[in-house]
Amino acid sequence: MSLLDSTPPAPGSDDDVLRLIGPTGERTASPDLDPWVSDVDDAALVRLLTDMAVVRRVDLEATALQRQGQVGLWPPLLGQEAAQIGSARALRTDDFIFPSYRETGVAYCRGVDMLEVLRLWRGAALSGWDPMEFGMGTAQIVIGAQTLHAAGYALGTRLDGSDAATITYFGDGATSQGDVNEAMVFAASFQAPVLFFCQNNHWAISEPVRVQAHAPLAGRAAGFGIPSVRVDGNDVLACLAATRRALDRVRSGSGPAFIEAVTYRMGPHTTADDPTRYRDPNELDLWKARDPLARVEAYLVSRGHDPEELRAQLQRAADEVAARLRREVVRLPDPGPLDLFEHVYAAPHEQLERERREYALYLAQFEDQAQFGDQAQFGDQARTGDDARTGKNPDGGPGAPGGAAPSAAHGTEVAR
Amino acid sequence: MSGITFAKALNEGLRRAMERDPKVVLMGEDIGRLGGVFRITDGLQKDFGEHRVLDTPLAESGIVGTAVGLAYRGYRPVVEIQFDGFVYPAFDQIVAQVAKLHYRTRGRVVMPLTIRIPFGGGIGSPEHHSEAPEAYFAHTAGLRVVSPSNPQEAFTMIQQAIACPDPVVFFEPKRRYHDTAEVDLDTEPATDPRVLPMGSARVVRPGTDATLVVYGAMVKTALDAAAAAADEGTSIEVIDLRSLAPLDSAALEASVRRTGRLVIAHEAPRTGGLGAEIAATVTERCFDYLEHAPVRVTGFDIPYPPAKSERHHQPDLDRILDGVDRVLGRPNSLSGVPGNVAEAQGGGDDHRA
């Protein structure tokens, strides 16, 4: 290659990816990957397929719950099941995960209750599960910020002499952020045992991956001295194998590694997004034909599994999780008004305590009124949409899925 | 005249600015084909081309830093930060570069950037989508910080911001994007004497008993509160600040000299917020006219809470009226609390006359 004369391949192409199960279920050999999944028999593959079917169903249920107003917003993972399940099933329980906000499948593999995923998106809390209990950080909404945390955590495990690995998930859009590039610099500089797992789903809201990159994203890592690989992100077996291989390297003390899982965001960015405004439907059809679940199903059927039986089995597993989710999500409690002041600081903070006391006194006025006026109780939606002063709903913002209209029953008689 | 939304008014204002000056370019995430997540730039890429409306890579520091380079080259970049809570990666470029370049180069380099930021809560969003970070920028010398409160001023102020030779951080009250009003789209902000200068505050409702200072989305809330107070015989003067930096202190002083009482309300947390600056400025300049210590009604000193809790965090009509009660020395939520300024200063009789 002469100076200033390289023509990189298009970043969206998937011709050069490593693959074990192709779109129609054909099993291909890969000397790079095969050794890492020699233990994966048909039964194990059925388990991986079941995982994918369950998280796909969780995802569809969450989208439906958003439409029904039970969830404020939802970022679907539809299409990315293989990348998430394959990579997450390669992890040990003492490994640590720093995800973005779309890793529902990873959280599922970690044993996180899917309700805890919904708690955030329902608007009932800023996060669900305990990161320290599940070895997985909570959803990171600031694009790419978590990758630096992963580099730092990995540095910590190295300093501790542990062979636990750290993995961080991010998307193609995030690779433009300074944080992600700094994370790779730091990880390489400290030879931190961290695996950068990039799900290239081709779209950052409305922007195709070519806005972020004119060459395959995996190629970025090389510039930082980090070995990388492109893998078919819709092939669960290849994702499992590639992640196992990369984790082995990471654990061995050889420094960070990078995987670009080439996949596709089949749904909108979130339920607030409308991809028909910017996406060619033909592209969707192209990727529908590369579905991560259908190919495993086809492969298993080609191995003699009964398709009806297989589908019924997946259906049962998905139904069970979905039914519980629907039943329980409405029971997720709303935070109480004074919960606002919890956990801002770890140590006592007099100024904030004063604000809490003052707000409690403020709310107590409504409690007084409730005793006389049969209004809702303090701490339980004390404020209603009716305003005692104006007799109207004074200040409802546009479409607040958080629920109740604001403002209050400020008792003219009581409070004044 | 036509009834259009706040969002559409901004869109029309951007369109006018682009028609007027070929050096105006728009940059941001998803602003081109999609028209922005709030559709503020809807149709502009189609009409002006991809060279004037640029979909950028997903990196806020990159957006602002690149805009600095374009400004060096003689362009007038208008950048969109998608949500308030995503501005922080660009903070270094804004505070250390955008704000300081004119000063650093002894006036030889101008930075006529407009940084548009949808801000504030009340729309039930997840974390980082509802913040009010204006104080960080108002604190930074070299930046002008403004916030329109209605469609007409969205239309004119965005054009004034773009025309301004200084960098302007332009805070858009996102929960008012769908508010609709008649907007005079034929006005020329630069020459129409009816259009206020960008740096001026505006009395949006005259009153005599207390001055209530607000900006952005809170203006509507304050007007509702003033209307409710009027039903009870209290006359509140509502001032739409419009310019957060610099403050139009002359307008604030003139009002407080008439009313003798000052309430400031904003969504942002109290500590170091605009309310503190306004209270200090007015107290310094109008101390002899004040009948009561200024009162702040603000968001709490907490990170922006989850959507299900935000109605408790955001000052609403009732919390504003409670603040009015305090400044008038009437019974209020803190009556009887030791150290409460209302108790310390006693009743609300008007001693001026």
CSV table of C-alpha atoms in Angstrom, one decimal, chain B residues 20 104 163 282 308 327:
chain,number,residue,atom,x,y,z
B,20,ARG,CA,-30.5,35.7,4.6
B,104,ARG,CA,-7.8,35.2,23.5
B,163,ALA,CA,-27.0,37.2,13.7
B,282,VAL,CA,-31.6,43.0,42.7
B,308,LYS,CA,-42.5,9.3,37.9
B,327,VAL,CA,-42.6,37.0,49.9
